[in-house]
Coordinates of C-alpha atoms and ligand atoms in Angstrom, one line a residue:
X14 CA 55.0 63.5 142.6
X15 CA 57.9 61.1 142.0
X16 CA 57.9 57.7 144.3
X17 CA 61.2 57.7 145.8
X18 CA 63.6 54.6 146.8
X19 CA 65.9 54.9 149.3
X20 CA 69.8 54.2 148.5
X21 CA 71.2 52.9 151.9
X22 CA 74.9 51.5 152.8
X23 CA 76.3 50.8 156.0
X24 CA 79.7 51.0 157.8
X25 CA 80.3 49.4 160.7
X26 CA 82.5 49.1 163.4
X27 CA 83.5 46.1 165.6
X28 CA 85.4 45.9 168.6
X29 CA 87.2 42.6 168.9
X30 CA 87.3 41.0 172.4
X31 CA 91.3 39.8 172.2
X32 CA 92.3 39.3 175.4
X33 CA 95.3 42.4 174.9
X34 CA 95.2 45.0 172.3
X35 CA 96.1 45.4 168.5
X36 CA 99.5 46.7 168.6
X37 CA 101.2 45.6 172.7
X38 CA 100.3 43.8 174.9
X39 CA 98.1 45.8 177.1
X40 CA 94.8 44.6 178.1
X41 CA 91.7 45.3 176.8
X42 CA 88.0 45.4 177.5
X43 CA 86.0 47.6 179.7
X44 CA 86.0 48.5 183.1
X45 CA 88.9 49.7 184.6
X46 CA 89.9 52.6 186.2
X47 CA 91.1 55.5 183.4
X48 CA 94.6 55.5 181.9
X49 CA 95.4 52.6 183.4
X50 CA 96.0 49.7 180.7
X51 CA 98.4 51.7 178.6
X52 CA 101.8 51.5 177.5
X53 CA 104.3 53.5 175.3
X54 CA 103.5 51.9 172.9
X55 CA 99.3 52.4 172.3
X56 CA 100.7 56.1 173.8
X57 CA 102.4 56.8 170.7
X58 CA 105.6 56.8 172.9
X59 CA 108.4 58.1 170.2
X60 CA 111.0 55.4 169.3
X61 CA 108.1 52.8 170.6
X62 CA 107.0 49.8 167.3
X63 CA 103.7 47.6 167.3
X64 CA 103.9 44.3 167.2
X65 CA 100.1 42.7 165.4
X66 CA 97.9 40.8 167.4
X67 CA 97.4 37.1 166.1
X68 CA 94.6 36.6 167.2
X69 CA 92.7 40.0 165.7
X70 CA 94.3 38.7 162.8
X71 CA 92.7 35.2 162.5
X72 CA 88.9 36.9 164.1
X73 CA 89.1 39.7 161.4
X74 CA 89.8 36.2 158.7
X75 CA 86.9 34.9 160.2
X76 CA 84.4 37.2 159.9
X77 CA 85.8 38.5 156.3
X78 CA 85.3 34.3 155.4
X79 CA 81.3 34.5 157.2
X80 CA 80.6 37.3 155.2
X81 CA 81.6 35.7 151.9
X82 CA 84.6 38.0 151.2
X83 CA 87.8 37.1 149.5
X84 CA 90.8 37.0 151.9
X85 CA 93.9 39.0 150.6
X86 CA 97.2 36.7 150.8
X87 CA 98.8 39.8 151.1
X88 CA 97.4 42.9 152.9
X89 CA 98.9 46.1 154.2
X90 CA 98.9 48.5 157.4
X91 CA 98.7 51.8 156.6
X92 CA 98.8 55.1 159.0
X93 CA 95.4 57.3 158.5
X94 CA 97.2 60.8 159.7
X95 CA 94.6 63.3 161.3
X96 CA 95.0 65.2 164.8
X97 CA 93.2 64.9 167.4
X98 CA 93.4 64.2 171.3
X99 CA 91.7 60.3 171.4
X100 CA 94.8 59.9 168.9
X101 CA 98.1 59.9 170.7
X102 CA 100.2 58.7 167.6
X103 CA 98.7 61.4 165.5
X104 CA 97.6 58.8 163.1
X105 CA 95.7 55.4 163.2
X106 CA 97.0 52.1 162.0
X107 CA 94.2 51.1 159.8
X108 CA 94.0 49.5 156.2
X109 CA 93.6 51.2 152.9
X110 CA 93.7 49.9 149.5
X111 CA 94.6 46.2 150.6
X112 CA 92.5 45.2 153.3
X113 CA 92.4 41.8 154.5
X114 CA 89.1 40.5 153.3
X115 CA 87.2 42.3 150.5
X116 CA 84.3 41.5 147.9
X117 CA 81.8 40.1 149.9
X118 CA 78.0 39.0 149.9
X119 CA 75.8 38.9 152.8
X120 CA 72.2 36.8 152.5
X121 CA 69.2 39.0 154.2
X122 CA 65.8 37.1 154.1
X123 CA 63.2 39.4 154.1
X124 CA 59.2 39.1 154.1
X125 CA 58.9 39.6 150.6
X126 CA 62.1 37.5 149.2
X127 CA 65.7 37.1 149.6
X128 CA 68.5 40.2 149.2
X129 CA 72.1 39.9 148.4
X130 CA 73.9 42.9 150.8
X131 CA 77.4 43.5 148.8
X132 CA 80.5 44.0 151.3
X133 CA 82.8 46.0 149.6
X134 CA 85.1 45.1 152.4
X135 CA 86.4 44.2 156.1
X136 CA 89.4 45.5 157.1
X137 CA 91.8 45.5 160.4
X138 CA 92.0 48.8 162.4
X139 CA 93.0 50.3 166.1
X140 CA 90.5 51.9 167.7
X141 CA 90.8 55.5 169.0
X142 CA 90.8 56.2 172.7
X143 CA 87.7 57.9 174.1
X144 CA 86.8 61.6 175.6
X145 CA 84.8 62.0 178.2
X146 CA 82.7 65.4 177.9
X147 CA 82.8 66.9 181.3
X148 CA 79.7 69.8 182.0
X149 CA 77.6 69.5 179.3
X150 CA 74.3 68.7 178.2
X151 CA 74.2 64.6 177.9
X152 CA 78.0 64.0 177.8
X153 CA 78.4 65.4 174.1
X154 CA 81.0 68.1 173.8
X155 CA 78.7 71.6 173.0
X156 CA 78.6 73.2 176.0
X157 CA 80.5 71.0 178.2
X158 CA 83.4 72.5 180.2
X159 CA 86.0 70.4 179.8
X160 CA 87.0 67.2 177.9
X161 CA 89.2 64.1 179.6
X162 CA 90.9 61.4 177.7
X163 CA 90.6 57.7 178.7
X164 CA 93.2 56.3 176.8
X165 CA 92.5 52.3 178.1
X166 CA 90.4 52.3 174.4
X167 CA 93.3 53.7 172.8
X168 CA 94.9 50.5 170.5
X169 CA 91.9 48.3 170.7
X170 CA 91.4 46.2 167.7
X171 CA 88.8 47.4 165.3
X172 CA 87.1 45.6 162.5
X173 CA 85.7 48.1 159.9
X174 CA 83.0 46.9 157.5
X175 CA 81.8 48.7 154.8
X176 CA 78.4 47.4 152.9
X177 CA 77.3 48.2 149.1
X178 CA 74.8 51.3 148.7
X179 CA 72.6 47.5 148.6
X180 CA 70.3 48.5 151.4
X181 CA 66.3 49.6 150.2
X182 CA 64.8 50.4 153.4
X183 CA 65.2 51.4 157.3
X184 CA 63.9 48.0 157.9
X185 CA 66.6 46.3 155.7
X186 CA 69.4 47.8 157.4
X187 CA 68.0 47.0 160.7
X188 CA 67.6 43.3 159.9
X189 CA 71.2 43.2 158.2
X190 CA 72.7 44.8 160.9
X191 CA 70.7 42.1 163.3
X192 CA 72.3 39.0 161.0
X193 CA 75.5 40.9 161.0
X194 CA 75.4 41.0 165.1
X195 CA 74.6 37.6 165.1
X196 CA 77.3 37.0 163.0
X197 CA 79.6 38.2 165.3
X198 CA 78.5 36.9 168.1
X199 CA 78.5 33.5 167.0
X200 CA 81.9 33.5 166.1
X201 CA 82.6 34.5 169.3
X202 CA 84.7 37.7 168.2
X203 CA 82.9 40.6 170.2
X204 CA 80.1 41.3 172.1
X205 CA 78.9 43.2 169.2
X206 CA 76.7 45.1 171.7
X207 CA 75.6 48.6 170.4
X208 CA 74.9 50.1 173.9
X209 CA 78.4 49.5 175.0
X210 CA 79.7 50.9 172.0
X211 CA 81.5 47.5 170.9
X212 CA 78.9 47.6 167.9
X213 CA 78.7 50.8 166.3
X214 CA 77.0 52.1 162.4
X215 CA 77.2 54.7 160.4
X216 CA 74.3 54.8 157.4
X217 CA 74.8 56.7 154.1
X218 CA 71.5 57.6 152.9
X219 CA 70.2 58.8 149.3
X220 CA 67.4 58.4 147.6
X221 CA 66.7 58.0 143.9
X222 CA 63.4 58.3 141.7
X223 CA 62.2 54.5 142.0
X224 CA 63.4 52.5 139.1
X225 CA 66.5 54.9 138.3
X226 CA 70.1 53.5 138.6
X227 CA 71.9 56.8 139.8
X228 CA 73.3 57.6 143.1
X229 CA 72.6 61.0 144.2
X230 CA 74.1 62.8 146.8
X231 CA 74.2 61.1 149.9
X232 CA 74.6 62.3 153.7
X233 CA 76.3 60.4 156.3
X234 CA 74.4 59.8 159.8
X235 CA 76.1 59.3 163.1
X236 CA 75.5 58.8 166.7
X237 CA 72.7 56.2 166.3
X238 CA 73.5 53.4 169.0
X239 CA 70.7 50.8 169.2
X240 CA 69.2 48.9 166.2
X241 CA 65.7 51.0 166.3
X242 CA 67.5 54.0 166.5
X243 CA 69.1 53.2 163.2
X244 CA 65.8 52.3 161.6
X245 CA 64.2 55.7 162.7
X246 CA 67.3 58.0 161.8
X247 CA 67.2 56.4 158.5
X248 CA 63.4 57.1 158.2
X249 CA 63.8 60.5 159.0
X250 CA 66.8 61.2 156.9
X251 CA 65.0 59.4 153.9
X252 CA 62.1 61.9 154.5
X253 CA 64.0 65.0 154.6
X254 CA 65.8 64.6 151.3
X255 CA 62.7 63.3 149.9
X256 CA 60.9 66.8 150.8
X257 CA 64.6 68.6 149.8
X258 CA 64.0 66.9 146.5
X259 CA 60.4 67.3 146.1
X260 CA 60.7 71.0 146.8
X261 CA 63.1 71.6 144.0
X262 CA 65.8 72.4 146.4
X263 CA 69.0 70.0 146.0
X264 CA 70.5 67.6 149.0
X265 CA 73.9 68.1 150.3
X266 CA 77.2 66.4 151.5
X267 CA 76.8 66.3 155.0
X268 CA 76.7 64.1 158.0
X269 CA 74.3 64.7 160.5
X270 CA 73.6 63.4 163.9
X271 CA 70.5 61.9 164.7
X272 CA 68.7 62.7 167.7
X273 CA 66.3 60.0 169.3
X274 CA 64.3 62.3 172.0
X275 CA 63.1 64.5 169.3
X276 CA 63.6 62.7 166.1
X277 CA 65.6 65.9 164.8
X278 CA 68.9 65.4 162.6
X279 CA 71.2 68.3 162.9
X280 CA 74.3 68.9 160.6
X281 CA 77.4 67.9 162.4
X282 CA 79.8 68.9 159.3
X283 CA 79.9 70.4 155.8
X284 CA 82.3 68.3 153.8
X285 CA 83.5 70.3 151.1
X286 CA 85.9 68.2 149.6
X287 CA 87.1 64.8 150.6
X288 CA 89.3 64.1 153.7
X289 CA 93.0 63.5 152.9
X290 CA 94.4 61.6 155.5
X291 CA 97.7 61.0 154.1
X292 CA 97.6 57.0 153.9
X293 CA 101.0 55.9 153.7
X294 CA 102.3 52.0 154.6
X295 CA 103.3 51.6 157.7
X296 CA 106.9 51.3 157.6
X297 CA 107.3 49.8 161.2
X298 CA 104.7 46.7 160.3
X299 CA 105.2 44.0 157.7
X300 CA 102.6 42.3 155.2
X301 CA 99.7 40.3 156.7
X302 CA 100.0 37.6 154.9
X303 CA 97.5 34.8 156.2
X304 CA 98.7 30.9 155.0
X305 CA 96.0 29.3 153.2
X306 CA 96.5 26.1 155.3
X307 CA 95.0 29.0 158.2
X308 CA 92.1 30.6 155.6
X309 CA 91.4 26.4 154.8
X310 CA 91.1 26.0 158.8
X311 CA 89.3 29.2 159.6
X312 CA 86.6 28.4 157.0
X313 CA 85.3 25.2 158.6
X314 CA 84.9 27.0 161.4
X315 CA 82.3 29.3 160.1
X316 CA 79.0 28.0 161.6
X317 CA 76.2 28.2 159.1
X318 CA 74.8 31.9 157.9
X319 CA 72.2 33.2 159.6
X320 CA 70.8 34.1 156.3
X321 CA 70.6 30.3 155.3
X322 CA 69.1 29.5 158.3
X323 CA 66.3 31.9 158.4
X324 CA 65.7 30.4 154.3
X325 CA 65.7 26.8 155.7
X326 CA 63.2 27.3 159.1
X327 CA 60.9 29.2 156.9
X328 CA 58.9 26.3 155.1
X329 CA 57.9 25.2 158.6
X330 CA 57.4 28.1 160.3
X331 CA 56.8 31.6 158.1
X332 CA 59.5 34.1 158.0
X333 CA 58.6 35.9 160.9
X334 CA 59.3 33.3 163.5
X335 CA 62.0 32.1 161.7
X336 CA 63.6 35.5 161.6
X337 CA 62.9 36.0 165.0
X338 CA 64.6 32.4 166.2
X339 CA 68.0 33.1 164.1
X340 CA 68.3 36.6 165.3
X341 CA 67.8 35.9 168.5
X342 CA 70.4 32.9 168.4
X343 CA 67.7 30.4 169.6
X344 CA 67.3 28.7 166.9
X345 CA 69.9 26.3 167.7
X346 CA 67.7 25.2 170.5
X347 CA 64.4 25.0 168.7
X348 CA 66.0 22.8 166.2
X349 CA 67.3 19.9 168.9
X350 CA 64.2 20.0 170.4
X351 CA 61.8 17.2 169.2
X352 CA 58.0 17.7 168.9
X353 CA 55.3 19.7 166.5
X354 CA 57.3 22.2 165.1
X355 CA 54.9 25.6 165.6
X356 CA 54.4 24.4 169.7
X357 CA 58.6 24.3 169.8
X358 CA 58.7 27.8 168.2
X359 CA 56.6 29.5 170.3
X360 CA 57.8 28.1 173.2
X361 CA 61.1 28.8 172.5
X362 CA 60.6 32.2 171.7
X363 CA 57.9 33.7 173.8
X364 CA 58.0 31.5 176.6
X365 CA 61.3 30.7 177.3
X366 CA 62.6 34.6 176.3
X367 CA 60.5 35.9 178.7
X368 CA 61.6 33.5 181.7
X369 CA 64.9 34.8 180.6
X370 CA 66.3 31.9 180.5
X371 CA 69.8 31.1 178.2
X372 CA 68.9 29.1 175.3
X373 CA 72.1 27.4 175.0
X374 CA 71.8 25.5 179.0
X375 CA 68.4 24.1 178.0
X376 CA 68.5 20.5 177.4
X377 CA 66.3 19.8 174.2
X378 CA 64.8 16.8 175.0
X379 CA 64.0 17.4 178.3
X380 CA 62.3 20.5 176.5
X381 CA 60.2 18.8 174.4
X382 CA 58.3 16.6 176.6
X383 CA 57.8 19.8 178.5
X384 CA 56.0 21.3 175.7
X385 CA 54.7 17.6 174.1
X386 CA 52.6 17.7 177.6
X387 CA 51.6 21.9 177.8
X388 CA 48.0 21.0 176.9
X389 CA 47.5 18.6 180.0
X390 CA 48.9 20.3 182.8
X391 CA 48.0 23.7 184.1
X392 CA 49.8 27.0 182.7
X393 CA 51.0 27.7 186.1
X394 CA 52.5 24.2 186.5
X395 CA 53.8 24.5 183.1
X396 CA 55.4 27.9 183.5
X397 CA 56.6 26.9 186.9
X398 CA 58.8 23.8 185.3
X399 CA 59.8 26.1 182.3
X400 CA 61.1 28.4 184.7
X401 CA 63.8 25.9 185.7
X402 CA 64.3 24.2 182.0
X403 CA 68.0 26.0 182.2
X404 CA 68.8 24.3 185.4
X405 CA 71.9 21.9 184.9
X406 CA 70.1 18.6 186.7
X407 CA 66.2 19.7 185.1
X408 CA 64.2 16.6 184.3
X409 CA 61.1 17.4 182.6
X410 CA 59.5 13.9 184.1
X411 CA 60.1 15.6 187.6
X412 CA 57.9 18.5 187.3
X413 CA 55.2 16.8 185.0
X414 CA 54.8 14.0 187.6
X415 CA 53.7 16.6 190.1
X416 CA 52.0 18.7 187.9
X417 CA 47.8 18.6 188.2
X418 CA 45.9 16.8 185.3
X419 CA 44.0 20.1 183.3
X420 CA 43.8 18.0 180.5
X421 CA 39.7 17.6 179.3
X422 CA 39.7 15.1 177.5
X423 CA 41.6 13.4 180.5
X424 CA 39.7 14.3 183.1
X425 CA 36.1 13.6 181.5
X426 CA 36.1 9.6 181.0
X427 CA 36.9 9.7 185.0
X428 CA 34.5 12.2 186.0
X429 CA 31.9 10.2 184.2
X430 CA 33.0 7.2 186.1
X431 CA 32.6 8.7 189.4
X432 CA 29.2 9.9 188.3
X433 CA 28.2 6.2 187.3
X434 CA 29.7 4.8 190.1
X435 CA 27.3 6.9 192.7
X436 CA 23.8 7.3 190.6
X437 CA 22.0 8.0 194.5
X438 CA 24.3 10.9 195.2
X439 CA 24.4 12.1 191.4
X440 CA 20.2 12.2 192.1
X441 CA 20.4 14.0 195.4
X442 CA 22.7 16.3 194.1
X443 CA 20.2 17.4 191.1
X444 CA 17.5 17.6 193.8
X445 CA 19.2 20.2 195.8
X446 CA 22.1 18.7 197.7
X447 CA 24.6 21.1 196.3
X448 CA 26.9 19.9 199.2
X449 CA 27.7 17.0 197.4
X450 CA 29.6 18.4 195.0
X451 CA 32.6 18.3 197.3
X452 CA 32.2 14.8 197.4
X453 CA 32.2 14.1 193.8
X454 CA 36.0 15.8 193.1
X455 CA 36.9 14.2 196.6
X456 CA 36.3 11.0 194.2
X457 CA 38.0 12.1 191.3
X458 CA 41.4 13.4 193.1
X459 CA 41.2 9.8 194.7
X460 CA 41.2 8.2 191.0
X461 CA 44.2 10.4 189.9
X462 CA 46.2 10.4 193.1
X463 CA 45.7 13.8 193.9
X464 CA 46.9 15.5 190.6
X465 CA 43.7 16.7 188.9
X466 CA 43.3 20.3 188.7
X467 CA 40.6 21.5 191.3
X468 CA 39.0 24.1 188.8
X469 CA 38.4 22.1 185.7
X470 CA 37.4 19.6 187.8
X471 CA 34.9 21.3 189.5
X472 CA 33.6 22.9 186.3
X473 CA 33.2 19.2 184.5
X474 CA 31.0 18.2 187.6
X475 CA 28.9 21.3 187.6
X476 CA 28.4 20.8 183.9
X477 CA 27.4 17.2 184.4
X478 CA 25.1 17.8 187.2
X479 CA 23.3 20.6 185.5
X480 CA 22.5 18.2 182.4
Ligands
LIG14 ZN1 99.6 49.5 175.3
LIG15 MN1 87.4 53.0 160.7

């Protein structure tokens, strides 16, 4: 049996967070009530003419410059005709063959090396509105009774991303999609949040006999909206064609929707031929033509690549928890916070993620003496002061000067002490006078005013006693 590799590119979509849409000046984002941030204009009002969003403009610049890509000095709107209700105009203003930022590269570390993910390229787009199933199973449109149209969505600027077949595995396009979020966030462009639909992939999936350089057919999978869900529909689409393949049969064009209950992929469409959608510049919209004074000013504000990132923490701290800092944007903390370098990873990733607490409103060095001193004090003590490290006033000193003394190798110079200091008692106590042992940590909270911890206390002086 041949060993099979899979073939796996990505295309992406971004909603941008500008404050009003692509094309007028209605606002954007989520939560109003239906149909009501719209104008003639992202109606597709007759007589009506857009007028390009600056802002989506110098976001889509950004992102095109983080992801390595050249940025066209001259790029085009086009009109991408098809019908259908989410699409008042009857087209979408999109980008075709001169998009604003092309030719990318995209560093992924993974467990076993470095990969290059090609971006073929990032162009501007509006997004389409959105319809609301109404009666059906799960809000998807077989079986439902009727469809409404929110068209607040409608006009919404959109930045599509298209990847290089590059991607070998489900775990590769997870952990490239992760960066790319990242990405994103950090640049402060969108949510890039996959649940809420302001992040959303579509995979093209082949495989190939392992080795072999040819592309075989591919199919195109849909409706996948959290990272895992990705991973899996790419697993099970990678396994189907695999057995298609193995069988003798032969894999065709289709896209498929992948369901996460069951795991099943079911043929949304049969393409047959390729889609014409009539691209044609749009005549009501002139050149984007970005200065390079604004590209020159963009770029320096491009905060170091995830990628890099990952590459530079490993060294110290294995690719795992270096992967799992930079994708989780806490990496920014870790590094201003001083002390051993394993202790300030964990702490920040486990410990602090799990108190839920926003990386970016914890002071470092207040941090570190936290952590420099989680050996000495208690783990509820500890826990407790972590609990408040994103307070705006939190003073590590505070907590740790109320915290108990757990510390061993702190506690057992002064329980010997006490246990020098009172030989008669020590020898009444081995005779029988268990009672005494009350005494004995009386002495020792008196020697640290109060701050040793009762249990290892006690279990040093039983320890003694019984020797
Ligand atoms: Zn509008
Ligand atoms: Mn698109």
């Amino acid at each position: 049996m041949a060993e099979w590799e899979p073939v796996v590119g990505l295309e992406i979509h971004v909603q941008l967070k500008t404050r009003t849409k692509m094309f007028c000046r209605c606002e954007s984002g989520f939560g109003a009530e239906p149909n009501t941030r719209t104008c003639p204009v992202c109606l597709g009002h007759p007589g009506t003419l857009p007028v390009p969003n600056a802002a989506a403009v110098e976001w889509t610049v950004k992102l095109g410059l983080a992801l390595g890509c050249e940025i066209a000095g001259h790029a085009l709107f086009h009109r991408k005709h098809y019908s259908y209700p989410d699409l008042a105009k009857g087209y979408q203003i999109s980008q075709y063959d001169v998009p604003l930022c092309a030719n990318g590269r995209f560093l992924v570390p993974g467990p076993d090396g470095d990969r290059e993910i090609g971006i073929v390229r990032a162009h501007l787009e509006e997004d389409a509105a959105k319809n609301v199933h109404v009666g059906g199973a799960g809000g998807r449109i077989g079986g439902a009774a009727h469809t409404l149209v929110d068209y607040n969505r409608g006009g919404t600027p959109l930045v599509e991303i298209v990847t290089q077949p590059d991607l070998r595995s489900a775990d590769e396009a997870k952990r490239f999609l992760q960066l790319l979020r990242q990405t994103i966030v950090e640049l402060g462009i969108s949510d890039a949040e996959m649940e809420k639909g302001t992040l959303r992939a579509d995979a093209n999936v082949s495989v190939r006999p392992r080795g072999a350089d040819e592309l075989r057919t591919r199919t195109e999978l849909k409706n996948m909206n959290s990272f895992t869900y990705i991973a899996r529909g790419i697993e099970a689409e990678v396994a189907r064609q695999i057995e298609v393949w193995d069988s003798g049969g032969k894999v065709v064009q289709q896209t498929y929707d992948y369901h996460p209950e069951t795991d099943a992929l079911t043929v949304r469409r049969t393409k047959e031929e390729a889609e014409d959608y009539r691209y044609l510049p749009d005549p009501d919209l002139v050149p984007v033509e970005p200065p390079a004074e604004l590209v020159e000013r963009l770029r320096a504000e491009v905060p170091e690549a995830p990628g890099a990132r990952i590459r530079r923490l490993e060294p110290q701290l294995g690719f795992e928890l270096a992967e799992g800092l930079v994708a989780s944007g806490r990496d920014r903390l870790y590094e201003r916070t001083p002390g051993e370098r394993r202790a300030v990873a964990n702490v920040v990733m486990n410990q602090l993620a799990g108190a839920g607490i926003d990386p970016d409103a914890v002071d470092g060095d207040e941090l570190g003496q936290l952590v420099e001193a989680r050996d000495r004090i208690p783990r509820a003590a500890f826990l407790e002061a972590l609990a408040h490290a994103g307070d705006p006033d939190f003073r590590a000193e505070r907590y740790l000067a109320e915290a108990a003394v757990a510390d061993v190798s702190e506690l057992e110079p002064i329980v010997d002490d006490v246990l020098a200091a009172h030989p008669d008692e020590a020898a009444a106590y081995r005779r029988g006078k268990q009672g005494l042992l009350g005494f004995f940590v009386g002495q020792v909270m008196k020697r640290t005013q109060g701050k040793a911890d009762a249990k290892v206390v006690n279990e040093l002086l039983r320890e003694k006693l019984s020797a």
